[in-house]
Coordinates of C-alpha atoms and ligand atoms in Angstrom, one line a residue:
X431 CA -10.8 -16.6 6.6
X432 CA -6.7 -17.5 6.2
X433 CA -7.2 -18.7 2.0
X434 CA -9.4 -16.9 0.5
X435 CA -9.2 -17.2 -4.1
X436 CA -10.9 -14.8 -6.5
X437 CA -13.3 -16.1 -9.0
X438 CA -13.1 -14.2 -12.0
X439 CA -15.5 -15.0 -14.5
X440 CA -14.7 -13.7 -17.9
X441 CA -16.4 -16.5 -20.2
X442 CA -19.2 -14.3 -21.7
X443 CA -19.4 -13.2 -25.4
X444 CA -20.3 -10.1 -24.9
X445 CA -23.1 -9.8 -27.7
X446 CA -24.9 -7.2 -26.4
X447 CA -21.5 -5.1 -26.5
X448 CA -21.1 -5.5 -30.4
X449 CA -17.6 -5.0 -30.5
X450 CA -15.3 -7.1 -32.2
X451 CA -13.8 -9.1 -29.8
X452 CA -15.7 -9.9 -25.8
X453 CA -15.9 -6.5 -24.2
X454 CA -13.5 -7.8 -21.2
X455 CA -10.7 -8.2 -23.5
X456 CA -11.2 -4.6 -24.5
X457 CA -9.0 -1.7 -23.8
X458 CA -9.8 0.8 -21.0
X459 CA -7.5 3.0 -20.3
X460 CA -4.5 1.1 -21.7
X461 CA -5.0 -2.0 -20.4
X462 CA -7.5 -4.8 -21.4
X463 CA -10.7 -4.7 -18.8
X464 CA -10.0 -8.2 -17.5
X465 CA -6.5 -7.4 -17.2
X466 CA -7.6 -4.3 -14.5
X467 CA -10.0 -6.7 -12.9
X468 CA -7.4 -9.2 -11.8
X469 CA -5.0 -6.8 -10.7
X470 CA -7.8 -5.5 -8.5
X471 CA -7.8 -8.3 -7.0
X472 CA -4.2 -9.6 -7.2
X473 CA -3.0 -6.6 -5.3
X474 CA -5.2 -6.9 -2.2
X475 CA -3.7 -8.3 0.5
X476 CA -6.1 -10.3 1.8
X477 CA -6.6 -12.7 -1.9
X478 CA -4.7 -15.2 -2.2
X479 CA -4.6 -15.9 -5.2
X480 CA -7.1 -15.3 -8.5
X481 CA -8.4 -18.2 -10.4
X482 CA -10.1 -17.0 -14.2
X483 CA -13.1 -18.7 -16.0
X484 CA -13.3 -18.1 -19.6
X485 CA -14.5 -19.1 -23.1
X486 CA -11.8 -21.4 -24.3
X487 CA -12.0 -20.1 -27.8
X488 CA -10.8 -16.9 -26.7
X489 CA -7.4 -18.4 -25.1
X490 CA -5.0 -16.2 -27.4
X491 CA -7.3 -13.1 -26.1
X492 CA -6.9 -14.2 -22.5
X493 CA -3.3 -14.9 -22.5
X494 CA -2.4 -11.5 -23.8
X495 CA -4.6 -9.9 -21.8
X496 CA -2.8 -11.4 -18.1
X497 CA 0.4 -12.0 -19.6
X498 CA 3.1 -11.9 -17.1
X499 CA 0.6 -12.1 -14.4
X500 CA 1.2 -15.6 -13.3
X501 CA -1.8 -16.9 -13.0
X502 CA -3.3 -20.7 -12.8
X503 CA -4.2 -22.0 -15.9
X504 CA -7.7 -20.8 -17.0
X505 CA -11.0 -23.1 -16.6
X506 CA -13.1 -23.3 -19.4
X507 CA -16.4 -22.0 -18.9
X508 CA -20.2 -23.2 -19.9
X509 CA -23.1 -22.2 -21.8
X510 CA -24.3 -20.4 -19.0
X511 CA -22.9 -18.3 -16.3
X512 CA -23.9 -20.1 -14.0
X513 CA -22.0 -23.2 -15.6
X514 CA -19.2 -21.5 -15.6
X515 CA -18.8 -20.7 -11.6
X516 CA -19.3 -24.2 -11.3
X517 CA -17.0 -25.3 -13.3
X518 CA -14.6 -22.7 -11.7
X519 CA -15.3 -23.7 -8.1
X520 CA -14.7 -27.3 -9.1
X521 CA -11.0 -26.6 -10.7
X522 CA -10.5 -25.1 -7.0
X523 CA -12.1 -28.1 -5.6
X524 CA -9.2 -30.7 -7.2
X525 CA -6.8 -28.3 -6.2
X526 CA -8.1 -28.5 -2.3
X527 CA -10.4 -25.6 -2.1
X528 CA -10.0 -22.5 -0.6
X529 CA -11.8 -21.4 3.1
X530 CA -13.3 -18.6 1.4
X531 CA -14.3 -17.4 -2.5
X532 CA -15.2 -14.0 -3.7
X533 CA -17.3 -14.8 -7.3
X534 CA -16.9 -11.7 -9.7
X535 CA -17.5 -10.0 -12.9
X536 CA -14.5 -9.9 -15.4
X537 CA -17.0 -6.7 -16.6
X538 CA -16.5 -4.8 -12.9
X539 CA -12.9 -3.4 -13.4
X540 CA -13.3 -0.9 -11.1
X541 CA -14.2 -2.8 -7.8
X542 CA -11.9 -1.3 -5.1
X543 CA -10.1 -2.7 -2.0
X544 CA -12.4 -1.8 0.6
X545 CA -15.1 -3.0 -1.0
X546 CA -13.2 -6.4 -1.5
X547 CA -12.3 -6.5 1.8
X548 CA -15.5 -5.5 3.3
X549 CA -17.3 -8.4 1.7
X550 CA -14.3 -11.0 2.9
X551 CA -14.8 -9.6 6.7
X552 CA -18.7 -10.1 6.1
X553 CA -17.8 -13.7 5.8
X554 CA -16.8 -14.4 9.6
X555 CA -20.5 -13.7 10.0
X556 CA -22.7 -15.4 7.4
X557 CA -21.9 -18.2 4.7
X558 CA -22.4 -15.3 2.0
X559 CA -21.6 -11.4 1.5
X560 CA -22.3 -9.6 -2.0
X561 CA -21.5 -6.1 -2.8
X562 CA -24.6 -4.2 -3.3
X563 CA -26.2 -0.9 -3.5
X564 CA -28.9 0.5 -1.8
X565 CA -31.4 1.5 -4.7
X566 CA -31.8 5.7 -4.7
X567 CA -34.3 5.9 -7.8
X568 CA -37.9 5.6 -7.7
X569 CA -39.1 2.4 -9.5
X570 CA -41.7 2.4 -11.8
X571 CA -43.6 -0.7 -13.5
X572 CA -44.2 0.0 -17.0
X573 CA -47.0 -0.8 -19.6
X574 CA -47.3 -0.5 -23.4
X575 CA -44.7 3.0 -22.5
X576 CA -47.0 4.1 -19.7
X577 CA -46.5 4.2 -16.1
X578 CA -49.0 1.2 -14.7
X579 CA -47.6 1.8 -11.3
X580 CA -45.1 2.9 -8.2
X581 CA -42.7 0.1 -6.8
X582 CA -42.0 0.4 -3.4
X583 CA -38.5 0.4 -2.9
X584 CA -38.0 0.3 0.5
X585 CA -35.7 -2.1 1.1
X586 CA -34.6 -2.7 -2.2
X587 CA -30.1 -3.3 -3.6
X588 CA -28.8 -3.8 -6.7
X589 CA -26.6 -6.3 -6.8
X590 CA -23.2 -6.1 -7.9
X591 CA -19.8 -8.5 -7.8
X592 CA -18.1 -9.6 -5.4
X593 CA -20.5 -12.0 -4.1
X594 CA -18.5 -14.1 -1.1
X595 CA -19.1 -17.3 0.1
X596 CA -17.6 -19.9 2.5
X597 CA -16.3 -22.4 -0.2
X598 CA -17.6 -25.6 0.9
X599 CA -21.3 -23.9 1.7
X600 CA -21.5 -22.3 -2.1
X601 CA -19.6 -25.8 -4.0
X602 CA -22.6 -28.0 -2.3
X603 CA -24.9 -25.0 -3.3
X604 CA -23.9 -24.8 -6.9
X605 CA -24.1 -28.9 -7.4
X606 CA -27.5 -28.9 -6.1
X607 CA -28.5 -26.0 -8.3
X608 CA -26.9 -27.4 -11.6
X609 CA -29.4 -27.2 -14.8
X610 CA -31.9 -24.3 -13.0
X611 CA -31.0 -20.9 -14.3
X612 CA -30.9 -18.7 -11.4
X613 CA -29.9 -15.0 -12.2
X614 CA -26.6 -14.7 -9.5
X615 CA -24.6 -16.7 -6.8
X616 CA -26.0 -15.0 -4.3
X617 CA -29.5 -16.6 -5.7
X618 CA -27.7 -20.2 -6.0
X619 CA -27.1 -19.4 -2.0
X620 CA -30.5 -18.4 -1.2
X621 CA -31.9 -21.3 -2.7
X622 CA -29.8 -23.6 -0.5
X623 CA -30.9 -21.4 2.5
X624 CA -27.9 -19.7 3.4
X625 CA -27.8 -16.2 4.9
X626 CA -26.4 -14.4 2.3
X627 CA -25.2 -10.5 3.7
X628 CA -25.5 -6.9 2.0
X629 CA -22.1 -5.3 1.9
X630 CA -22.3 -1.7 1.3
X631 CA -20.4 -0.7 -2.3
X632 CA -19.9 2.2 -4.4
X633 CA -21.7 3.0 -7.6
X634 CA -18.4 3.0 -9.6
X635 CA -18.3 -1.3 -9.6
X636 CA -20.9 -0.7 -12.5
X637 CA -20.3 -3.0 -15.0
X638 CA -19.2 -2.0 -18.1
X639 CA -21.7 -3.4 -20.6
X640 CA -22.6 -0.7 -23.0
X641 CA -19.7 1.4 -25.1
X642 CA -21.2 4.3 -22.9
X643 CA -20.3 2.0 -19.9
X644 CA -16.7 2.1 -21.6
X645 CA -16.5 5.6 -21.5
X646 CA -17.6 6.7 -18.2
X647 CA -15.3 3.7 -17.0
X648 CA -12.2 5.3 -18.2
X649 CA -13.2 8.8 -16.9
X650 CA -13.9 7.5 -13.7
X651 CA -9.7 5.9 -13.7
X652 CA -8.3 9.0 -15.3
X653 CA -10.3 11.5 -12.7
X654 CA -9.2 9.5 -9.5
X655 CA -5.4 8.8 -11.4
X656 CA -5.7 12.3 -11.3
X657 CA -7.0 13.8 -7.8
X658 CA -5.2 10.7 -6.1
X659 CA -1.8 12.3 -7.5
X660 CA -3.1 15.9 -7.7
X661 CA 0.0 17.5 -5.6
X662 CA 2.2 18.1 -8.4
X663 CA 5.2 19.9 -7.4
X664 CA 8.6 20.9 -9.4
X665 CA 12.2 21.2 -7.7
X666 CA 15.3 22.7 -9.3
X667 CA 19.2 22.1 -9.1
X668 CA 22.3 23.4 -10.0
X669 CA 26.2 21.4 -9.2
X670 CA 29.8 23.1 -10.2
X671 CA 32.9 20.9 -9.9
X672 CA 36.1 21.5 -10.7
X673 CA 38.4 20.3 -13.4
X674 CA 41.4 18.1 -12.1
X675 CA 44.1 15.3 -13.2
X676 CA 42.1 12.7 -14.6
X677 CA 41.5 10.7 -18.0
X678 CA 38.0 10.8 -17.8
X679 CA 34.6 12.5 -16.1
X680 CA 31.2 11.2 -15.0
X681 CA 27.9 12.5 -15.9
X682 CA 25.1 11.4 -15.4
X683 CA 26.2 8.0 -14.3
X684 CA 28.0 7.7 -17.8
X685 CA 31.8 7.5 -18.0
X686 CA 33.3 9.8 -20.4
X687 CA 37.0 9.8 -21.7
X688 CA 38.3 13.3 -21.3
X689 CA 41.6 14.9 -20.6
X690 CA 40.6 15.5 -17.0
X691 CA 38.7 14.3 -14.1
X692 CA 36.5 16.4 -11.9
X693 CA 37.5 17.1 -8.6
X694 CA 34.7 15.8 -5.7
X695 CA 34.2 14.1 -3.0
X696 CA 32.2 11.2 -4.4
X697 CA 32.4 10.8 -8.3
X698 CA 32.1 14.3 -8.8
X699 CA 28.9 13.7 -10.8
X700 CA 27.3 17.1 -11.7
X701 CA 24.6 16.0 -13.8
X702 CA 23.0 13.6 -11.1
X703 CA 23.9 16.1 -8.4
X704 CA 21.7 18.7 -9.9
X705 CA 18.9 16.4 -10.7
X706 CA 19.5 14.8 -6.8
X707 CA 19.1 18.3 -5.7
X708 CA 16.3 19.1 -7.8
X709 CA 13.9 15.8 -6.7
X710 CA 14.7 16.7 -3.1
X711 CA 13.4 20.4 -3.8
X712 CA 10.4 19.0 -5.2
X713 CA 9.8 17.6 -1.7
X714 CA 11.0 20.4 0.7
X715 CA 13.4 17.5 2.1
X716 CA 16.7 19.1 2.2
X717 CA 19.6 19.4 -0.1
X718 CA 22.0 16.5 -1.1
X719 CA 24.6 18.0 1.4
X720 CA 22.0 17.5 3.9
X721 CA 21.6 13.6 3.0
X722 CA 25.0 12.6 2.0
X723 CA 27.6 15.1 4.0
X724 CA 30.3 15.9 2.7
X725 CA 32.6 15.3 5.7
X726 CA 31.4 11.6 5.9
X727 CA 33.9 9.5 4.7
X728 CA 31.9 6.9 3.6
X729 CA 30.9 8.7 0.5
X730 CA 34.1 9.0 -0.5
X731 CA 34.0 8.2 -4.3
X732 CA 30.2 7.6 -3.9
X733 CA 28.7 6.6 -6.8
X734 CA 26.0 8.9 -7.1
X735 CA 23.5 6.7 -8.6
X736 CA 23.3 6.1 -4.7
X737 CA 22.3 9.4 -4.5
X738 CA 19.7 9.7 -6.6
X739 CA 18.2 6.5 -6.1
X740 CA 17.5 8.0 -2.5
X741 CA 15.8 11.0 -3.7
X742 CA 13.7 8.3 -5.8
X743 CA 13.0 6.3 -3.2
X744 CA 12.0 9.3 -0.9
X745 CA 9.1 10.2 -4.0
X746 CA 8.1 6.5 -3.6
X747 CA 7.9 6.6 0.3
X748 CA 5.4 9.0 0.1
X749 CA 3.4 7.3 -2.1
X750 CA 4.2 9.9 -5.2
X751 CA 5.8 9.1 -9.1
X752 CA 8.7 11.2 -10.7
X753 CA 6.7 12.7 -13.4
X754 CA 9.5 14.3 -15.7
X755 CA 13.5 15.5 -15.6
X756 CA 15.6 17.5 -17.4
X757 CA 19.3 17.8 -16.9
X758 CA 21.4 20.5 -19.3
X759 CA 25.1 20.0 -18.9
X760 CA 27.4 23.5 -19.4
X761 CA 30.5 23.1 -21.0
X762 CA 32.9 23.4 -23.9
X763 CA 34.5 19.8 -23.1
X764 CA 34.3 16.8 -23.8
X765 CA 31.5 16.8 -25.8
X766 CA 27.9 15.7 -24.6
X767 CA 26.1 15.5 -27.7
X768 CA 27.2 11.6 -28.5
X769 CA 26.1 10.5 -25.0
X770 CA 22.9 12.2 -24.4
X771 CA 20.6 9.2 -25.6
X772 CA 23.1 6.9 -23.2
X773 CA 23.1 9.4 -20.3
X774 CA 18.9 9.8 -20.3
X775 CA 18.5 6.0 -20.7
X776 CA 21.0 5.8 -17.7
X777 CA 19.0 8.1 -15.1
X778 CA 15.8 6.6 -16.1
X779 CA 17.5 3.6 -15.3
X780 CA 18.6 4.6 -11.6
X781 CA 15.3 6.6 -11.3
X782 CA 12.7 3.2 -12.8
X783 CA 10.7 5.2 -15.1
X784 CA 10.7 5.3 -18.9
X785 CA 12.9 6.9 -20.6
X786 CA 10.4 9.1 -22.4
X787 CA 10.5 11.2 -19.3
X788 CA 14.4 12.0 -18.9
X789 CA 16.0 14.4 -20.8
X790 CA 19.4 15.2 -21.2
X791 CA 20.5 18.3 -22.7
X792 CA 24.4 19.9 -23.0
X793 CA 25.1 23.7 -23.4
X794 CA 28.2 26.0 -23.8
X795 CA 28.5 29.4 -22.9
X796 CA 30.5 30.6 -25.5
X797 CA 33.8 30.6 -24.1
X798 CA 32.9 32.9 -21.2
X799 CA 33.3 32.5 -17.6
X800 CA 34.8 29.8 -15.9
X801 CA 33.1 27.0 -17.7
X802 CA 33.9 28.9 -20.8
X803 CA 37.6 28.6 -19.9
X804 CA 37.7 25.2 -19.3
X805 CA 37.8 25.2 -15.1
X806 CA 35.2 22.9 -14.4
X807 CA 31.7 21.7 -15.7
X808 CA 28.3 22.7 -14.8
X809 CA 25.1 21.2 -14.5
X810 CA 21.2 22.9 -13.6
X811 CA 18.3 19.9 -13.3
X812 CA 14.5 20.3 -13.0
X813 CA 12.1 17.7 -11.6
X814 CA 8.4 17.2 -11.5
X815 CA 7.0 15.0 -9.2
X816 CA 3.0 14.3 -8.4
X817 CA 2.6 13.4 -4.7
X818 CA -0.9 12.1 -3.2
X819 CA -2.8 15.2 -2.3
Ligands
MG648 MG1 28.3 18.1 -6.5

């Protein structure tokens, strides 16, 4: 299957929810449910692209909800769900179809990639593939509050979303089923005789239909946020250089007038040496020496931004996030104080996280030792990465 589209459908009201707005326009977690469910979807390598369904009179929800997303203009929905996958699959329709659709809850904002993908590679052998669950609890058939009897449930899923389908085979299956009111696509296939397979899923695509649903939703994120980057690690640095002729210094990739320079191979920048030196202790890799030798000319006044972005990019590379940073500066001159704010938004700059989680501090020593009397600056760094582990 080369194009396959995501179906998202996100036109419900939600009623049985009671919130205030449609529950997939609620938060989880920081970010609006819908807006989780189409990343989930946008990232995987294997969609092409993801189409939306929804109730036109929530447009202003939608579009603030996927905003900067690019995404296709929405379809409007229709009284049913049902109505509204049709109405989806016939927007992709005018706009040439697709060799393959995956059909899913806007409520399921935790379906993850191997489940998407299993369902897409269930397609090379039958028209249709859902994402279901093999059913672990006895079932019972109730009557007037009393047990009337035990279901057999051999052999029984639940269903969840995605539900996959060859385009063409589910379009023709959804015009022939328009006005019944069948309870899933996978029911719409059935009905037109297509082999529809059970793909294996996890028990965390529930969808989130109660406030309790809500809840256990956003534990679920913030316990695998938290196991998949549970290696957290913290590094320390400490850079000297030298006072020399100059009219001004750099630190931390700010320059500052002064009445000298600082001596150095590259631009002499303590503050970003130090926190260089401290991301690369975080990870056991080495020192800055060891990265960017001294005796190579090409660093030759380096800007160190250079430097640091490779420590950055070596937390990135293995799959980790710079978690926090703090730089203090030691010395009596020039003064720091003025250029802190400008200094911290400057390495979070070079480093892409928010500035929230740089700081910059400055400190004397009271006129003793050497940067006490003037002979150079100073500059210890700490940094706390989170690795996958
Ligand atoms: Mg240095």
């Amino acid at each position: 299957m080369t194009l396959c589209i995501a179906l998202i459908v996100a036109g419900g009201t939600g009623q049985r929810f009671g919130a205030e707005r449609p529950k997939q326009y609620l938060d989880l977690a920081g970010k609006p449910i819908l807006r989780r469910t189409v990343e989930a979807f946008l990232s995987h390598p294997r969609v092409s692209s993801v189409q939306v369904v929804i109730d036109p009179a929530r447009r202003d929800l939608y579009d603030a909800a996927v905003a900067g997303l690019g995404l296709p203009e929405p379809v409007a929905g229709g009284a049913t769900r049902q109505d509204s996958v049709r109405n989806g699959l016939e927007a992709l329709a005018t706009r040439g179809g697709c060799d393959a659709v995956l059909i899913h809850d806007a409520a399921r904002p935790l379906v993850d990639a191997d489940t998407i993908a299993a369902v897409i590679a269930a397609l090379e052998h039958a028209p249709g593939a859902i994402a279901a669950v093999p059913l672990a609890d006895t079932l019972k058939r109730g009557a007037d509050g009393t047990v009337a009897g035990t279901v057999d449930r051999d052999g029984l899923w639940r269903a969840q979303t995605p539900q996959g389908f060859r385009f063409a085979d589910i379009l023709a299956a959804h015009r022939d089923a328009a006005g019944l009111s069948l309870t899933d696509d996978a029911a719409v296939a059935e009905r037109a005789g297509l082999a529809v397979a059970l793909v294996p899923a996890k028990e965390e695509n529930f969808k989130v239909t109660t406030p309790d649903d809500l809840t256990r939703a956003a534990r679920v994120l913030t316990a695998s946020q938290g196991a998949s980057l549970g290696d957290i690690r913290t590094g320390t640095g400490f850079d000297v250089h030298r006072f020399t002729d100059g009219e001004f210094v750099t630190l931390c990739g700010l320059r500052v007038p002064h009445t000298h320079g600082l001596e150095g191979h590259s631009d002499a920048d303590v503050g970003l040496h130090a926190l260089t030196d401290a991301i690369l202790g975080a990870l056991a890799a080495g020192d800055i020496g060891s990265h960017f030798p001294p005796s190579d000319p090409q660093w030759r006044g380096a800007d160190s931004a250079r430097f640091l972005r490779h420590a950055a990019d070596l937390v990135a590379a293995r799959g980790g996030v710079i978690a926090h940073t703090d730089i203090t500066i030691i010395c009596e001159r020039p003064k720091v104080g003025p250029h802190r704010a400008a200094m911290a938004a400057r390495v979070a700059e070079i480093l892409g996280i928010a500035p929230d989680r740089v700081s910059v501090k400055a400190t004397t020593t009271e006129r003793l030792g050497f940067t006490g009397r003037g002979e150079g600056i100073a500059a210890q760094a700490a940094a706390t990465i989170r690795l996958p582990g």
